[in-house]
Coordinates of C-alpha atoms in Angstrom, one line a residue:
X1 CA -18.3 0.3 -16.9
X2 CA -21.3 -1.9 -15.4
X3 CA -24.7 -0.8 -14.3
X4 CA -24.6 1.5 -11.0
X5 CA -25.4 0.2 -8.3
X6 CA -27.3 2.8 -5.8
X7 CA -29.2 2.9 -2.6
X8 CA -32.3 4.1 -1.5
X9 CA -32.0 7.7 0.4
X10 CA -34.8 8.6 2.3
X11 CA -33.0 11.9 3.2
X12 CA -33.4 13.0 -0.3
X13 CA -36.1 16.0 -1.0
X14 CA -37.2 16.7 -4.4
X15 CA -38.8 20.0 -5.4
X16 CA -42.4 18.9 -5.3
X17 CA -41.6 18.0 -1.3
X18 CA -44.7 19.3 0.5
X19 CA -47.3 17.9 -2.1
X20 CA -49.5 15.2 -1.0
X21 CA -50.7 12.7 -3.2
X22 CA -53.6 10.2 -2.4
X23 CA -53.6 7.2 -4.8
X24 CA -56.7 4.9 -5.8
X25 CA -55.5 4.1 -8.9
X26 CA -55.0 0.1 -9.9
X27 CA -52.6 -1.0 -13.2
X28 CA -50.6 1.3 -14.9
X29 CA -52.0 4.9 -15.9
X30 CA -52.5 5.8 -12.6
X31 CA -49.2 3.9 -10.9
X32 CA -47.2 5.4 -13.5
X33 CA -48.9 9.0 -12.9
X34 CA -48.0 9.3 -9.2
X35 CA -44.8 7.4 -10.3
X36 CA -43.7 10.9 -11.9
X37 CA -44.6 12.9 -8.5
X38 CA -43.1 10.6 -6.4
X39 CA -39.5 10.5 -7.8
X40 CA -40.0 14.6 -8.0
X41 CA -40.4 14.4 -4.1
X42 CA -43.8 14.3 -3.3
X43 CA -45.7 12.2 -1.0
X44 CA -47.8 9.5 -2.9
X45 CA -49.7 7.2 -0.7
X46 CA -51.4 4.9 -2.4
X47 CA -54.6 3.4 -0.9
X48 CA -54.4 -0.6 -1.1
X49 CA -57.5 -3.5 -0.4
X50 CA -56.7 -5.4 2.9
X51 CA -54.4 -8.5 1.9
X52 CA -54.3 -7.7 -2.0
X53 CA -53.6 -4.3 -2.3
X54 CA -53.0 -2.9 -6.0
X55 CA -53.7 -5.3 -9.2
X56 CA -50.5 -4.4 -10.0
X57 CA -48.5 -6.5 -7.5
X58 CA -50.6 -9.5 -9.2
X59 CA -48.2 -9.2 -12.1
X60 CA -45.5 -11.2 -11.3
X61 CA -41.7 -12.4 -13.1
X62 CA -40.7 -15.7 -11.5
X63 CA -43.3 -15.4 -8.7
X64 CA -41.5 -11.6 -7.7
X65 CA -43.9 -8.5 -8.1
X66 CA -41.4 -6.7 -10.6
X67 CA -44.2 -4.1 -12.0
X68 CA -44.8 -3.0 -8.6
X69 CA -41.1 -2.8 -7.0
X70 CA -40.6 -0.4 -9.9
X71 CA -43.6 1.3 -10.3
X72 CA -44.5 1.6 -6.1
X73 CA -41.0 3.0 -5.5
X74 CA -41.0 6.2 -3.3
X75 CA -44.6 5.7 -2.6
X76 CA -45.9 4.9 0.6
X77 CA -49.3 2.4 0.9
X78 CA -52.1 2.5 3.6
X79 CA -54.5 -0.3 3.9
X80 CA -58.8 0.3 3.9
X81 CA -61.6 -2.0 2.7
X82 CA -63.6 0.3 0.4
X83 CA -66.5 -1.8 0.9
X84 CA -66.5 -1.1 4.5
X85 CA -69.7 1.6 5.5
X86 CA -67.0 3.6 7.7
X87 CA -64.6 3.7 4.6
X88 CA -67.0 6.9 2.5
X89 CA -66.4 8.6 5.7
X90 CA -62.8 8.1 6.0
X91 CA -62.0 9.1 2.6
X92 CA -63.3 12.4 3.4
X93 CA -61.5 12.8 6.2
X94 CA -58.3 11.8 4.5
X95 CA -58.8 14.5 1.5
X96 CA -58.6 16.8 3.9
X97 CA -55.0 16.7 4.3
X98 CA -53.9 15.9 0.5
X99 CA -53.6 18.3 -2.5
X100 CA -54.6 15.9 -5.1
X101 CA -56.4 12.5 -5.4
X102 CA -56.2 9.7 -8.2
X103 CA -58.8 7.4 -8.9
X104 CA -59.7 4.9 -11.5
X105 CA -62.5 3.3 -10.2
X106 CA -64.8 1.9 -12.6
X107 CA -67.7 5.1 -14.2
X108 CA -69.6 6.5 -11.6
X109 CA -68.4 4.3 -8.6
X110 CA -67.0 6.6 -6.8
X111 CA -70.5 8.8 -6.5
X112 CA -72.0 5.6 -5.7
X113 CA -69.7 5.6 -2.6
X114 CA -70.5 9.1 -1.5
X115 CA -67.3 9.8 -2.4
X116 CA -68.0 12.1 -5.7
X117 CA -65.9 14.9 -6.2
X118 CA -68.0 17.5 -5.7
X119 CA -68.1 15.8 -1.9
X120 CA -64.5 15.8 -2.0
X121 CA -64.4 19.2 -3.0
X122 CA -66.4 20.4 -0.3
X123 CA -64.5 18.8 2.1
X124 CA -60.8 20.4 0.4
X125 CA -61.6 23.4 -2.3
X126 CA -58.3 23.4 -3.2
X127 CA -58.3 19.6 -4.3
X128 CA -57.2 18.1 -7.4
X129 CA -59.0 15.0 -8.5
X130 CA -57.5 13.1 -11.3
X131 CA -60.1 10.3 -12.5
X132 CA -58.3 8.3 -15.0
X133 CA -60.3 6.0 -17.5
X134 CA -60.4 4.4 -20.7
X135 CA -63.2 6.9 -22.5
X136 CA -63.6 9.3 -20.2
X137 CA -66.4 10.4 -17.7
X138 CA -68.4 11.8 -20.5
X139 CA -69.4 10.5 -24.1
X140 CA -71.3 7.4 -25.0
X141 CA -68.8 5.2 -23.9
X142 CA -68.0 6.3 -20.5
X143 CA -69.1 3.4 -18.9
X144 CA -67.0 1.3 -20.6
X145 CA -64.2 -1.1 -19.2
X146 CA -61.3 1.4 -19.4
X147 CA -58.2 -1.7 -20.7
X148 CA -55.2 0.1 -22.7
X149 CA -55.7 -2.9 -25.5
X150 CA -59.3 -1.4 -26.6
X151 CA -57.7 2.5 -27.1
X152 CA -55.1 0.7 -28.4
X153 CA -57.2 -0.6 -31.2
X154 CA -59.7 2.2 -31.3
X155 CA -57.0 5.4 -31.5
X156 CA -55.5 3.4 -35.2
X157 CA -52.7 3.0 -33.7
X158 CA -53.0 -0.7 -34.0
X159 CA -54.4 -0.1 -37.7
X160 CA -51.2 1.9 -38.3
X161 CA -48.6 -0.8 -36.5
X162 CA -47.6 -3.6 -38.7
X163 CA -46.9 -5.0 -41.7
X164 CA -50.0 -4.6 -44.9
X165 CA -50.8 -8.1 -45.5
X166 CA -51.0 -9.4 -41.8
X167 CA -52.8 -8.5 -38.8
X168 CA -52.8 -4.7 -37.3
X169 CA -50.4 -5.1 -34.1
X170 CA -51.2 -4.1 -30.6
X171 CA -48.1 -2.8 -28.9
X172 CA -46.0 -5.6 -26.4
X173 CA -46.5 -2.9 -24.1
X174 CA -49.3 -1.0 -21.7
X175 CA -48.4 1.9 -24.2
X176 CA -51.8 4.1 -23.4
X177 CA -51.3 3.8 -19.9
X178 CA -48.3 5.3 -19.8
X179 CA -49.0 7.6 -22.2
X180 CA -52.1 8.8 -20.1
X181 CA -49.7 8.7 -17.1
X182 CA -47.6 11.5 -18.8
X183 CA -50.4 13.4 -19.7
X184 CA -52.1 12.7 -16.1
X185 CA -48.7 14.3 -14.2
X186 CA -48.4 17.0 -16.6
X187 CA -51.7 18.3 -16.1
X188 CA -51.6 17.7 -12.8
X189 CA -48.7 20.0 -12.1
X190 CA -50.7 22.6 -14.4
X191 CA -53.1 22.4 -12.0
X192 CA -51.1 22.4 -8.6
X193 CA -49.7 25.8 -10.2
X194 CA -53.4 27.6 -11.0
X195 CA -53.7 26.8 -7.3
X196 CA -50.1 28.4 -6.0
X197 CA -49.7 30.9 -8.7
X198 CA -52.7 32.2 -9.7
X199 CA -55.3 32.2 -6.7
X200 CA -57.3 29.1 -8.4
X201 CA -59.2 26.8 -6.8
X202 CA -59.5 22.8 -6.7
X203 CA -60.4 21.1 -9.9
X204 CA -61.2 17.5 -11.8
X205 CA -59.0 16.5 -14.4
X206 CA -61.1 13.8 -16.9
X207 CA -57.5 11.9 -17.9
X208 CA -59.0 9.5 -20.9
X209 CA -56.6 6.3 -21.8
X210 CA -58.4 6.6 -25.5
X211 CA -57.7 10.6 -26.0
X212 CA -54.0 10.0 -24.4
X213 CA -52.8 7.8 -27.2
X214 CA -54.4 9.0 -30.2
X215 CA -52.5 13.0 -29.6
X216 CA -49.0 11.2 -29.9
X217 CA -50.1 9.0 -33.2
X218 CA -49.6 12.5 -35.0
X219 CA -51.7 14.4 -37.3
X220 CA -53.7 11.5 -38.6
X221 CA -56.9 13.6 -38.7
X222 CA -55.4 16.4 -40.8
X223 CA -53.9 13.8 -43.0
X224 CA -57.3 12.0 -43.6
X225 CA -58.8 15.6 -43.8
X226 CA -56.4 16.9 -46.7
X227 CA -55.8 13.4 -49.0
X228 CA -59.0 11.5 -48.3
X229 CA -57.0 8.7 -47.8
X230 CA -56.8 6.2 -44.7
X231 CA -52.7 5.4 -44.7
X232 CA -51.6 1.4 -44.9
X233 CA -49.4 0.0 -42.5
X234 CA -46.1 0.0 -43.6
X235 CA -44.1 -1.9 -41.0
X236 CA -40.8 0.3 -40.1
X237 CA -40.8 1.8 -43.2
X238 CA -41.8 6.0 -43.5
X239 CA -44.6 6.9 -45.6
X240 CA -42.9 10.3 -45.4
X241 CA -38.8 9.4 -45.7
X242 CA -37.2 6.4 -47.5
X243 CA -34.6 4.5 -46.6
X244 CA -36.2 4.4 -42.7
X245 CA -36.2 0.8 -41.7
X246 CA -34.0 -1.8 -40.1
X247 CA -31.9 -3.8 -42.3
X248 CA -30.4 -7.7 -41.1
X249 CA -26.8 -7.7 -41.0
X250 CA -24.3 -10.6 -41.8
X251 CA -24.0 -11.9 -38.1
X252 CA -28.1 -11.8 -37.5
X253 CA -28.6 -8.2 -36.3
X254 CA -30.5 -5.4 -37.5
X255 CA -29.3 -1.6 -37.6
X256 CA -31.8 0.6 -38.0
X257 CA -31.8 3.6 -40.2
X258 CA -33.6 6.6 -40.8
X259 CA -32.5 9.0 -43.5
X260 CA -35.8 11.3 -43.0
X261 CA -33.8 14.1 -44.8
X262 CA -32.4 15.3 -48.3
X263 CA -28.9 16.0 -47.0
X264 CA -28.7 12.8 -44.6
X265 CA -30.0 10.8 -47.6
X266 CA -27.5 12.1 -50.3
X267 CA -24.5 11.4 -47.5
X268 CA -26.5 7.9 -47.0
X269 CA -25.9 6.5 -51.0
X270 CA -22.6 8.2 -50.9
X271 CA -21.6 6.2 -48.1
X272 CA -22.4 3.1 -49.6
X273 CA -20.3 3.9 -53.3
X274 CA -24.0 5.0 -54.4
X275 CA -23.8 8.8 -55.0
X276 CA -25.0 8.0 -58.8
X277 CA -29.0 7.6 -57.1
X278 CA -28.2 11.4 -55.6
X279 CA -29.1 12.2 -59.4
X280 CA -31.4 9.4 -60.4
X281 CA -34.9 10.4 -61.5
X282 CA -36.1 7.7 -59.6
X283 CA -34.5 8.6 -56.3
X284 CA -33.8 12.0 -56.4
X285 CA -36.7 13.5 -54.3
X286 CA -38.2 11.6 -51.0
X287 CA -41.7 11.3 -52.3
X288 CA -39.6 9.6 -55.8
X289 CA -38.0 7.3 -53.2
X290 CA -40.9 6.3 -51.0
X291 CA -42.7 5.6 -54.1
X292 CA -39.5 2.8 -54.8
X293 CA -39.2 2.3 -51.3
X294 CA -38.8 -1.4 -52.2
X295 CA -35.5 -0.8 -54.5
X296 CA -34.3 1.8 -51.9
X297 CA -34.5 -0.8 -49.4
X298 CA -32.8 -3.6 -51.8
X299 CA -29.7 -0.9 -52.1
X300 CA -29.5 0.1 -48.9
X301 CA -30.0 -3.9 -47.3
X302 CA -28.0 -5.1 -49.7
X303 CA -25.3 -3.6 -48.8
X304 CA -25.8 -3.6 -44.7
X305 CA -26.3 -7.7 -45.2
X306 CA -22.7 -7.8 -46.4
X307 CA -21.3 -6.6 -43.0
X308 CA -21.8 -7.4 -39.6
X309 CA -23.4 -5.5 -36.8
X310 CA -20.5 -4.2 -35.4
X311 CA -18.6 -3.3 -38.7
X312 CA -22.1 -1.4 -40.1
X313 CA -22.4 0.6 -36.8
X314 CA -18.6 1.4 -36.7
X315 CA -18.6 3.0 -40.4
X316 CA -22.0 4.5 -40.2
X317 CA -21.1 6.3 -37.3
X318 CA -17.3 7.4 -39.3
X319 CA -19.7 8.6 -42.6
X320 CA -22.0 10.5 -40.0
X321 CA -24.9 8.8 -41.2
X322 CA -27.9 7.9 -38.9
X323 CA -27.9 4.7 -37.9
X324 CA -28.3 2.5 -35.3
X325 CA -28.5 -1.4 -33.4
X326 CA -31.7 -3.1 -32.8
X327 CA -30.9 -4.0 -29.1
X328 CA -32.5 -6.3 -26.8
X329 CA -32.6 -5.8 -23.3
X330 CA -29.1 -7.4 -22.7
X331 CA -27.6 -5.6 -25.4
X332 CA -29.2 -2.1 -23.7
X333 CA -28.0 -2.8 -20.2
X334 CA -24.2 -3.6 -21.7
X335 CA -24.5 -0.4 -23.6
X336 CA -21.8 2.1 -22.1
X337 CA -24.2 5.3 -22.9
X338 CA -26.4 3.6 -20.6
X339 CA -24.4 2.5 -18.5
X340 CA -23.6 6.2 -18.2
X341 CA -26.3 7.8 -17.8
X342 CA -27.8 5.3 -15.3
X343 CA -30.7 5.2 -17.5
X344 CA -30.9 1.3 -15.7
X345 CA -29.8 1.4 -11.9
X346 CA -29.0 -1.9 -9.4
X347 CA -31.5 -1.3 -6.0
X348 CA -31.1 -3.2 -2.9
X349 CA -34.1 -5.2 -2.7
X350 CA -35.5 -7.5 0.6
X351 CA -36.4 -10.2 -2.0
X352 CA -33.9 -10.5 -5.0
X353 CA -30.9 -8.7 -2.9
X354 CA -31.3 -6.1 -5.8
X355 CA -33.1 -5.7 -8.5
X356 CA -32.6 -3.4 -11.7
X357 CA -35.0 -0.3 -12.5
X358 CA -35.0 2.4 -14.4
X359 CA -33.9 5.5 -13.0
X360 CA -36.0 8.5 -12.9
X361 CA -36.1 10.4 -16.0
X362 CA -35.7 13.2 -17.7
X363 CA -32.8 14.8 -15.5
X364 CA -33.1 18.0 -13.5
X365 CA -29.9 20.1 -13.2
X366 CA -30.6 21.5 -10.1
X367 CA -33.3 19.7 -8.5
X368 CA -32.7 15.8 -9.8
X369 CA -35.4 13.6 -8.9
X370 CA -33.9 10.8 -6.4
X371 CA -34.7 7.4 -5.1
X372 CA -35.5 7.2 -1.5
X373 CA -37.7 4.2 -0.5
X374 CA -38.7 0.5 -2.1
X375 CA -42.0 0.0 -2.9
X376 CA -44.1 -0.4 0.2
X377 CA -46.0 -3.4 1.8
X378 CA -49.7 -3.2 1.9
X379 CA -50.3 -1.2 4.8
X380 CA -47.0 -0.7 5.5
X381 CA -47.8 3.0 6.9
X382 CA -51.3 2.9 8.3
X383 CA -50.1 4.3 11.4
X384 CA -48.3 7.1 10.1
X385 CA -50.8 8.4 8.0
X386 CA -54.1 7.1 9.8
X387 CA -52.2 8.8 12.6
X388 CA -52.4 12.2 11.5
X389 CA -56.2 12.3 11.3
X390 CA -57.0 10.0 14.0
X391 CA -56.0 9.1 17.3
X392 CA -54.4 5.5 18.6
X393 CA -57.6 4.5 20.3
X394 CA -59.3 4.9 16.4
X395 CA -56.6 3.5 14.7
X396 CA -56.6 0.3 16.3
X397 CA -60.6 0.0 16.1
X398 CA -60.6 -0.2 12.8
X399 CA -57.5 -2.3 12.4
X400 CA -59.2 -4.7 14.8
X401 CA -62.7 -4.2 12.9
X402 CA -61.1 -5.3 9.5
X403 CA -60.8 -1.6 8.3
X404 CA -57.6 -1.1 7.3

């Protein structure tokens, strides 16, 4: 098998076909937000700076903008200098013919503009603003710069990542972003359906970047609340379940392994010609073995650094035991269950020829979310969308004016 290879269908209408989506968002919470709507069928124009357009194309691999061939996919971009005096009164017009907006302009700037959502709201009742940020638009720290890496540190999460005796670890990845992206497209289709469903009217949703991350870190309040205790960072290890962690093998990889149960843990030491800890006062229970995590980890590594990769995975998988490779990317895309599922898809691109994305994701039996443009060039739809509100004479005033 190989990677599939696909191509952009522009004939292909999702199920949220019909919803209009206007984007100010810059980075990643907001691009990967719209991102959800977009592969779902519905129409995400994002609203780009004259010549720069989103931050997001700045973020370049070998002088290409990856982040934004994968992220502006299925989007279309119109151009407008927000600084402009006309541009306040533009927006207004524009919201007219949208169902929801996204913004994630720094606090307040948008009421500075004239461009507030209660004046959106009076120009569309039925609107949806999304106004993504770090804090939130209320709270003491509102106003503050809204990065992923300060929720990151702020949620715990970065107290929680890592190893004890080293530094807490910030994830390699914009991880609150797209957590607040998820959030941001879930509530958003809540909303869409108070509107459809229910009789309900336009609202604001007050999508936080800080709030987003710290729901999926778990019950860490009720565990502070009920032992009094702030947990240590454990690196891959469980504080809950032991063995869990990744093991070297013979050949330099790692398998990973998570035993978070009695029964898989029993089969686990059976596996290995171990069955005698199944009865050992020391590693019968899983709070007995997390408290000899150490030892449990000697056993289990011990035995998994006798073997290589490929000969742990095999008998793992024979024994039924959970287990599996550490991959990096290379590894992933040769992976035949990936290959399969076209979790990873080859796009024609006007750049690279093509380039490799993920596809869209989860999968819809009977509406599938589809492919069915390249990201866009700044501007690249002024006409079309400027044209709806406007007529030729307008549009090219305030093309020739600097505008758009």
């Amino acid at each position: 098998m190989a990677i599939a290879r696909k191509d952009f269908d522009p004939s292909l209408q999702g199920p949220l076909r019909g919803i209009r989506v206007l984007d100010f968002s810059r980075l990643v919470a907001g691009n990967m937000l719209s991102l959800q709507l977009a592969d779902h069928g519905a129409e995400v124009v994002k609203v780009e700076q004259p010549g720069r357009g989103d931050t997001l194309r700045d973020w370049k691999e070998n002088g290409h903008s990856v982040y934004w061939k994968v992220y502006g996919r299925n989007k279309k971009s119109i151009s407008l200098d927000l600084k402009s005096p006309q541009a306040p009164g533009i927006i207004r017009d524009l919201v007219g013919g949208f169902d929801v907006v996204i913004e994630s302009f720094r606090h307040r700037a948008m009421e500075q503009m004239g461009i507030g959502p209660d004046r959106l709201l009076a120009a569309n009742p039925d609107l949806i603003v999304v106004r993504v940020s770090g804090f939130g638009q209320t709270g003491p720290y509102a106003p503050r710069p809204g990065f992923g890496t300060l929720v990151e540190a702020m949620s715990t999460f970065a107290d929680r990542n890592g190893f004890a005796d080293r530094e807490p670890v910030l994830p390699p990845l914009a991880l609150a972003d797209m957590m607040a992206g998820l959030y941001g497209a879930m509530a958003t289709m809540v909303a869409l359906r108070e509107i459809e469903h229910n009789g309900g009217k336009g609202q604001v949703i007050d999508l936080s970047l800080f709030e987003s991350i710290f729901t999926v870190l778990g019950p860490e309040a009720g565990i502070f609340n009920v032992t009094g205790k702030k947990r240590q960072r454990v690196g891959s290890a469980s504080e809950q379940s032991a063995p869990r962690n990744v093991y070297a093998t013979s050949d330099g990889g790692w398998v990973a392994i998570s035993a978070s149960t009695q029964r898989m843990t029993e089969r686990l030491f059976a596996a290995i010609g171990r069955a005698d800890l199944n009865e050992h006062p020391d590693f019968k229970t899983p709070a007995q073995r997390v408290a000899h995590r150490g030892e449990v980890d000697a056993i289990v590594g011990g035995w998994i650094g006798q073997r290589t990769l490929s000969e742990n995975i095999a008998f793992f998988e024979k024994v039924g035991v959970t287990a599996a490779p550490v991959y990096n990317i290379e590894q992933l895309l040769a992976d035949p269950h990936v290959q399969a599922r076209e979790m990873v898809v080859e796009m024609p691109d006007d750049e690279l020829g093509t380039i490799l994305m993920n596809g869209p994701a989860p999968k819809l039996s009977g509406t599938p979310a589809g492919l069915r443009t390249p990201a866009p060039a700044i501007g690249q739809h002024n006409d079309e969308i400027y044209g709806r509100f406007y007529p030729q004479d307008r549009i090219a005033a305030l093309k020739a004016e600097g505008v758009i």
